[in-house]
Short mmCIF file of C-alpha atoms and ligand atoms in Angstrom, two decimals:
data_model
loop_
_atom_site.label_atom_id
_atom_site.label_comp_id
_atom_site.label_asym_id
_atom_site.label_seq_id
_atom_site.Cartn_x
_atom_site.Cartn_y
_atom_site.Cartn_z
CA MET A 110 -9.23 25.97 -5.53
CA ARG A 111 -9.45 22.78 -7.55
CA ALA A 112 -6.83 20.21 -8.56
CA THR A 113 -6.66 16.61 -9.77
CA ALA A 114 -3.93 14.11 -8.92
CA ILE A 115 -3.17 10.53 -9.84
CA ALA A 116 -1.47 8.11 -7.48
CA GLN A 117 -0.71 4.44 -7.86
CA PRO A 118 -1.05 1.64 -5.32
CA ASN A 119 2.06 0.17 -3.79
CA ILE A 120 2.78 -3.32 -2.55
CA ALA A 121 5.05 -3.81 0.45
CA LEU A 122 7.92 -6.26 0.06
CA ILE A 123 8.77 -5.80 3.74
CA LYS A 124 5.43 -5.34 5.47
CA TYR A 125 3.97 -2.81 7.86
CA TRP A 126 1.64 -4.41 10.42
CA GLY A 127 0.89 -2.74 13.77
CA LYS A 128 1.07 0.80 15.11
CA ARG A 129 3.12 2.40 17.85
CA ASP A 130 0.75 5.38 18.12
CA CYS A 131 -2.84 5.13 16.94
CA ASP A 132 -3.63 8.86 17.18
CA LEU A 133 -0.73 9.88 14.97
CA ASN A 134 -0.97 6.62 13.04
CA LEU A 135 2.73 5.92 13.54
CA PRO A 136 3.76 2.45 12.38
CA ALA A 137 5.42 0.02 14.81
CA VAL A 138 7.82 -0.99 12.03
CA GLY A 139 9.21 0.49 8.81
CA SER A 140 8.33 -0.91 5.40
CA LEU A 141 9.66 -1.20 1.88
CA SER A 142 7.42 -1.22 -1.15
CA VAL A 143 7.19 -1.03 -4.90
CA THR A 144 4.85 1.47 -6.54
CA LEU A 145 2.76 0.00 -9.36
CA GLY A 146 2.56 1.53 -12.81
CA SER A 147 -0.58 0.19 -14.43
CA ILE A 148 -3.46 0.73 -12.02
CA GLY A 149 -4.28 3.89 -10.17
CA THR A 150 -6.53 6.32 -8.34
CA ARG A 151 -7.58 9.66 -9.79
CA THR A 152 -8.77 12.21 -7.26
CA THR A 153 -10.16 15.71 -7.74
CA VAL A 154 -10.45 18.06 -4.77
CA GLU A 155 -12.39 21.30 -5.00
CA PHE A 156 -12.71 23.64 -2.02
CA ASP A 157 -15.84 25.78 -2.23
CA ALA A 158 -16.98 28.48 0.21
CA THR A 159 -20.66 27.85 -0.65
CA LEU A 160 -20.68 24.21 0.57
CA ASN A 161 -21.88 23.49 4.10
CA ALA A 162 -20.37 19.99 4.34
CA ASP A 163 -17.62 17.96 2.70
CA ARG A 164 -18.90 15.62 0.02
CA VAL A 165 -16.95 12.54 -0.93
CA TYR A 166 -17.68 10.44 -4.01
CA ILE A 167 -15.83 7.14 -4.36
CA ASN A 168 -16.23 5.34 -7.67
CA GLU A 169 -19.28 7.53 -8.46
CA GLN A 170 -21.07 6.73 -5.18
CA GLU A 171 -21.47 9.26 -2.43
CA ALA A 172 -19.71 8.01 0.71
CA ASP A 173 -21.20 8.52 4.17
CA SER A 174 -19.58 9.02 7.54
CA ALA A 175 -17.26 6.10 6.71
CA ASN A 176 -15.23 8.84 5.15
CA ARG A 177 -14.32 10.50 8.37
CA ARG A 178 -10.71 9.79 7.43
CA VAL A 179 -11.05 11.95 4.32
CA GLU A 180 -12.69 14.77 6.30
CA ASN A 181 -9.93 14.60 8.93
CA CYS A 182 -7.33 14.86 6.19
CA LEU A 183 -9.14 17.86 4.65
CA ASP A 184 -9.35 19.48 8.12
CA ARG A 185 -5.55 19.38 8.40
CA PHE A 186 -5.23 21.14 5.03
CA ARG A 187 -7.87 23.74 6.00
CA GLU A 188 -5.93 24.42 9.18
CA LYS A 189 -2.69 24.92 7.25
CA ALA A 190 -4.39 27.22 4.73
CA GLY A 191 -6.36 29.11 7.41
CA ILE A 192 -9.70 28.60 5.66
CA ALA A 193 -12.98 26.92 6.56
CA HIS A 194 -14.18 26.04 3.04
CA LYS A 195 -15.69 22.60 2.66
CA ALA A 196 -14.70 20.48 -0.32
CA ILE A 197 -15.98 18.07 -2.93
CA VAL A 198 -13.70 15.07 -3.35
CA THR A 199 -14.25 12.81 -6.34
CA THR A 200 -12.10 9.74 -6.48
CA ALA A 201 -12.07 6.72 -8.77
CA ASN A 202 -10.00 3.55 -8.72
CA ASP A 203 -9.51 1.45 -11.82
CA PHE A 204 -9.15 -1.67 -9.60
CA PRO A 205 -11.27 -3.32 -6.82
CA THR A 206 -11.57 -1.09 -3.73
CA GLY A 207 -10.81 -2.44 -0.25
CA ALA A 208 -9.76 -5.92 -1.29
CA GLY A 209 -6.10 -5.93 -0.38
CA LEU A 210 -4.96 -3.83 -3.31
CA ALA A 211 -3.93 -0.82 -1.25
CA SER A 212 -6.69 1.52 -2.43
CA SER A 213 -6.25 3.57 0.75
CA ALA A 214 -2.57 4.11 -0.10
CA SER A 215 -3.13 5.47 -3.59
CA GLY A 216 -6.32 7.24 -2.45
CA PHE A 217 -4.69 9.26 0.31
CA ALA A 218 -1.51 9.91 -1.68
CA ALA A 219 -3.65 11.40 -4.48
CA LEU A 220 -5.78 13.32 -1.96
CA VAL A 221 -2.87 15.07 -0.22
CA VAL A 222 -1.16 15.99 -3.48
CA ALA A 223 -4.42 17.35 -4.96
CA ALA A 224 -5.40 19.24 -1.77
CA ASP A 225 -1.93 20.79 -1.52
CA ARG A 226 -2.20 22.10 -5.09
CA ALA A 227 -5.86 23.18 -4.81
CA LEU A 228 -4.93 25.38 -1.84
CA GLU A 229 -1.57 26.40 -3.35
CA LEU A 230 0.20 25.45 -0.13
CA ASN A 231 3.32 24.02 -1.82
CA LEU A 232 4.10 21.87 1.20
CA GLY A 233 7.46 20.10 1.27
CA ALA A 234 7.80 16.33 0.76
CA ASP A 235 8.19 15.68 4.51
CA GLU A 236 4.94 17.45 5.31
CA LEU A 237 3.10 15.56 2.59
CA VAL A 238 4.54 12.31 3.99
CA ASP A 239 3.19 13.17 7.47
CA LEU A 240 -0.22 14.17 6.15
CA ALA A 241 -0.49 11.02 4.04
CA ARG A 242 0.73 8.74 6.87
CA ILE A 243 -1.69 10.08 9.45
CA SER A 244 -4.52 9.06 7.09
CA SER A 245 -3.11 5.66 6.15
CA GLY A 246 0.24 4.13 7.07
CA SER A 247 0.97 2.82 3.59
CA ALA A 248 -0.04 6.05 1.79
CA PRO A 249 3.29 7.94 2.01
CA ARG A 250 4.87 5.16 -0.07
CA SER A 251 2.56 6.00 -3.00
CA LEU A 252 3.88 9.56 -3.03
CA PHE A 253 7.11 8.13 -4.48
CA GLY A 254 7.93 5.93 -7.45
CA GLY A 255 9.89 2.69 -7.85
CA PHE A 256 11.29 1.08 -4.69
CA VAL A 257 10.25 3.08 -1.63
CA LEU A 258 11.43 2.97 1.98
CA LEU A 259 9.31 4.24 4.89
CA GLU A 260 11.24 4.36 8.16
CA ASN A 261 10.66 5.49 11.71
CA ASP A 262 13.04 8.35 12.42
CA SER A 263 14.80 9.20 15.66
CA GLY A 264 12.61 12.29 16.15
CA GLY A 265 9.51 10.17 16.73
CA GLY A 266 8.09 10.56 13.22
CA THR A 267 8.57 8.81 9.89
CA ARG A 268 10.51 9.58 6.74
CA CYS A 269 9.91 8.21 3.31
CA SER A 270 11.90 8.23 0.08
CA SER A 271 12.50 6.36 -3.13
CA VAL A 272 15.55 4.09 -2.92
CA LEU A 273 15.56 3.24 -6.64
CA ALA A 274 13.72 4.79 -9.57
CA PRO A 275 11.29 2.51 -11.47
CA GLU A 276 13.24 2.54 -14.75
CA THR A 277 16.50 1.54 -13.03
CA TRP A 278 15.42 -2.05 -12.34
CA PRO A 279 12.33 -3.02 -14.36
CA TRP A 280 10.07 -5.61 -12.74
CA SER A 281 6.75 -7.21 -13.62
CA ILE A 282 4.05 -7.63 -11.02
CA MET A 283 1.12 -9.99 -11.54
CA ILE A 284 -1.89 -9.62 -9.27
CA ALA A 285 -4.08 -12.72 -9.09
CA VAL A 286 -7.53 -11.39 -8.16
CA THR A 287 -9.46 -14.11 -6.33
CA SER A 288 -12.32 -11.93 -5.02
CA ASP A 289 -13.78 -8.49 -5.73
CA ALA A 290 -15.51 -8.31 -2.34
CA PRO A 291 -14.25 -5.85 0.28
CA LYS A 292 -12.35 -7.55 3.10
CA LYS A 293 -14.21 -8.34 6.32
CA VAL A 294 -11.58 -6.98 8.72
CA SER A 295 -9.78 -3.78 7.72
CA SER A 296 -6.00 -3.56 8.02
CA THR A 297 -6.45 -0.87 10.68
CA ASP A 298 -8.60 -3.12 12.88
CA GLY A 299 -6.62 -6.25 12.08
CA MET A 300 -3.25 -4.82 12.99
CA GLU A 301 -4.56 -3.36 16.24
CA SER A 302 -5.99 -6.75 17.16
CA SER A 303 -2.60 -8.34 16.36
CA ARG A 304 -0.75 -5.80 18.49
CA THR A 305 -2.92 -6.46 21.50
CA THR A 306 -3.47 -10.22 21.18
CA SER A 307 -0.85 -12.05 19.07
CA PRO A 308 1.89 -13.72 21.12
CA TYR A 309 4.16 -13.23 18.12
CA PHE A 310 3.69 -9.47 17.80
CA SER A 311 6.69 -8.43 19.91
CA ARG A 312 9.02 -10.79 18.02
CA TRP A 313 7.67 -9.40 14.73
CA VAL A 314 8.67 -5.92 15.82
CA GLU A 315 12.05 -7.01 17.26
CA THR A 316 13.12 -8.91 14.15
CA HIS A 317 11.72 -6.49 11.60
CA ASP A 318 14.49 -3.96 11.22
CA ALA A 319 17.03 -6.62 10.20
CA ASP A 320 14.68 -7.70 7.37
CA LEU A 321 14.23 -4.09 6.27
CA GLN A 322 17.95 -3.31 6.18
CA ALA A 323 18.78 -6.58 4.39
CA ALA A 324 16.10 -5.87 1.79
CA VAL A 325 17.45 -2.37 1.10
CA ALA A 326 20.97 -3.81 0.71
CA ASN A 327 19.67 -6.37 -1.79
CA ILE A 328 17.90 -3.69 -3.81
CA GLU A 329 21.19 -1.81 -3.99
CA LYS A 330 22.89 -5.03 -5.19
CA ARG A 331 19.98 -5.81 -7.55
CA ASP A 332 19.84 -9.30 -6.02
CA PHE A 333 16.36 -10.43 -7.05
CA GLU A 334 16.60 -13.91 -5.46
CA LYS A 335 17.73 -12.72 -2.02
CA LEU A 336 15.22 -9.88 -2.02
CA GLY A 337 12.49 -12.33 -2.97
CA GLU A 338 13.40 -14.66 -0.10
CA LEU A 339 13.24 -11.77 2.37
CA ALA A 340 9.97 -10.45 0.94
CA GLU A 341 8.18 -13.80 0.94
CA ARG A 342 9.31 -14.38 4.52
CA SER A 343 8.18 -10.91 5.64
CA CYS A 344 4.76 -11.61 4.15
CA LEU A 345 4.50 -14.99 5.90
CA LYS A 346 5.71 -13.48 9.19
CA MET A 347 3.01 -10.80 8.94
CA HIS A 348 0.34 -13.41 8.26
CA ALA A 349 1.64 -15.60 11.11
CA VAL A 350 1.06 -12.62 13.42
CA ALA A 351 -2.39 -12.03 11.90
CA MET A 352 -3.35 -15.72 12.15
CA THR A 353 -2.33 -15.89 15.81
CA SER A 354 -4.41 -12.86 16.79
CA SER A 355 -7.58 -13.36 18.76
CA PRO A 356 -9.92 -13.85 16.99
CA PRO A 357 -7.55 -15.18 14.29
CA LEU A 358 -7.32 -13.25 11.04
CA LEU A 359 -7.15 -15.39 7.94
CA TYR A 360 -7.07 -13.17 4.87
CA TRP A 361 -6.35 -15.98 2.37
CA SER A 362 -8.75 -18.02 0.29
CA GLY A 363 -7.99 -21.51 -1.02
CA ALA A 364 -7.05 -19.93 -4.35
CA THR A 365 -4.60 -17.56 -2.63
CA LEU A 366 -2.76 -20.52 -1.13
CA GLU A 367 -2.79 -22.44 -4.38
CA CYS A 368 -1.30 -19.43 -6.19
CA ALA A 369 1.44 -19.29 -3.54
CA GLN A 370 2.24 -22.98 -4.08
CA ASN A 371 2.40 -22.45 -7.85
CA ILE A 372 4.88 -19.59 -7.44
CA ARG A 373 7.05 -21.76 -5.19
CA GLU A 374 6.92 -24.62 -7.73
CA LEU A 375 7.87 -22.25 -10.56
CA ARG A 376 10.81 -21.06 -8.50
CA LYS A 377 11.91 -24.65 -7.87
CA SER A 378 11.88 -25.19 -11.63
CA GLY A 379 14.36 -22.32 -12.04
CA VAL A 380 12.12 -19.28 -12.69
CA SER A 381 12.98 -16.29 -10.46
CA THR A 382 9.74 -15.23 -8.87
CA PHE A 383 8.23 -14.70 -5.41
CA PHE A 384 4.89 -13.73 -3.94
CA SER A 385 3.36 -11.40 -1.40
CA ILE A 386 -0.14 -11.15 0.12
CA ASP A 387 -1.70 -8.24 2.01
CA ALA A 388 -4.86 -7.98 4.10
CA GLY A 389 -7.00 -9.59 1.41
CA PRO A 390 -7.14 -12.72 -0.75
CA GLN A 391 -5.27 -11.38 -3.82
CA LEU A 392 -1.80 -12.78 -4.43
CA LYS A 393 0.88 -10.58 -5.91
CA ALA A 394 3.71 -12.29 -7.79
CA PHE A 395 6.92 -10.46 -8.71
CA CYS A 396 9.36 -11.38 -11.48
CA LEU A 397 11.70 -9.89 -14.03
CA PRO A 398 9.93 -8.93 -17.30
CA GLU A 399 11.31 -11.93 -19.25
CA ASN A 400 9.40 -14.34 -16.95
CA SER A 401 6.11 -12.48 -16.82
CA GLU A 402 4.17 -14.68 -19.28
CA MET A 403 5.15 -17.86 -17.44
CA VAL A 404 4.11 -16.38 -14.09
CA ARG A 405 0.83 -15.09 -15.52
CA GLU A 406 -0.05 -18.49 -17.04
CA SER A 407 0.74 -20.25 -13.81
CA LEU A 408 -1.58 -17.95 -11.82
CA GLU A 409 -4.32 -18.08 -14.45
CA SER A 410 -4.34 -21.89 -14.24
CA VAL A 411 -5.49 -21.80 -10.59
CA PRO A 412 -9.26 -22.44 -10.16
CA GLY A 413 -10.76 -19.44 -8.35
CA VAL A 414 -8.49 -16.84 -9.95
CA LEU A 415 -10.92 -14.38 -11.51
CA ARG A 416 -8.28 -12.50 -13.51
CA VAL A 417 -4.65 -11.51 -13.44
CA ILE A 418 -3.74 -7.81 -13.53
CA SER A 419 -0.25 -7.18 -14.78
CA SER A 420 1.78 -4.13 -13.91
CA LYS A 421 5.23 -2.70 -14.15
CA LEU A 422 6.78 -0.35 -11.64
CA GLY A 423 5.41 3.17 -11.60
CA GLU A 424 5.88 6.78 -10.59
CA GLY A 425 4.88 8.62 -7.46
CA ALA A 426 1.72 10.71 -7.04
CA ARG A 427 1.43 13.66 -9.42
CA ILE A 428 -0.85 16.51 -10.43
CA VAL A 429 -2.63 15.98 -13.74
CA GLU A 430 -5.02 18.95 -13.84
C1 LIG B 122 -0.98 -5.49 4.94
O1 LIG B 122 -1.88 1.31 5.39
O2 LIG B 122 -4.05 0.05 5.08
O3 LIG B 122 -0.98 -3.78 3.30
O4 LIG B 122 -2.43 2.74 8.43
O5 LIG B 122 -4.43 1.59 9.31
O6 LIG B 122 -4.53 2.72 7.07
P1 LIG B 122 -3.68 1.99 8.08
O7 LIG B 122 -3.25 0.62 7.39
P2 LIG B 122 -2.84 0.31 5.89
O8 LIG B 122 -2.08 -1.08 6.13
C2 LIG B 122 -1.37 -1.76 5.13
C3 LIG B 122 -1.02 -3.12 5.63
C4 LIG B 122 -0.49 -4.08 4.59
C5 LIG B 122 1.03 -4.13 4.61
C6 LIG B 122 1.73 -2.96 3.97
O9 LIG B 122 1.22 -2.39 2.98
O10 LIG B 122 2.85 -2.63 4.43
#
């Protein structure tokens, strides 16, 4: 009743921000992401009839009730397996937790894959997608590798699949880390505040599907420049919604903005690159592998950048033990 899985974070090119159903954690909009290849989460789940409570260890520290989300996820697996056993979950990230690097995405993707194997449920991909999504809206995307689309389906749920395998169109991703501190407002709280208070939220939702479809078409055409334009705009639209929430959400630091300006300058000088920013101050820059050193140097030159993590595209969540 024990299994270990690895899953990698993903970064959305076309962002998810806002929910249409909080209980089922259904997103208001679809999203399109890339799964990273060089940083990850390793999670071991062991169900044990002798335990009287779930125990969750994150990066070697025992988590408290903050991990209700993990317990809820385990409850759904226990229900499917028809058992009451509690579990020990040990999870470790080799990157900063809770700072806009999608640790919840890789964490829950690894958890559902490991729990499924530990209980020998052999659930289908759609069920794993639902179980991952209900824990964190970006988590289903880390179940798959390469370029991944998460869409609302006509039946009131979501579906998720890889639109292009990682080796088909190699990219480099550079993450400029400007802070290791956890963010002050979680994505969950931030997006709910945006939904209820930002005057731009309804337009964000109305205009989102066109961005999503155009981005998928540009992946199919391998049009890096057009995809980059759409992705950078989706990121800025998301942050415009966040910034116009009440109270306003400003996830950027000065260094984040300076990194963004550097990427735009590089692009003006002829280097194909674009950026994205999530609910934290790290900036993610995307480019083709031949430009990765130039992009890295440009980000490293910004005062306030602590380090630059470089990654290629990666695989979906998988069992390792
Ligand atoms: C800004 O998936 O962390 O990274 O569903 O509430 O767990 P919950 O939110 P989460 O939100 C991710 C938001 C984002 C954009 C994105 O990844 O699409």
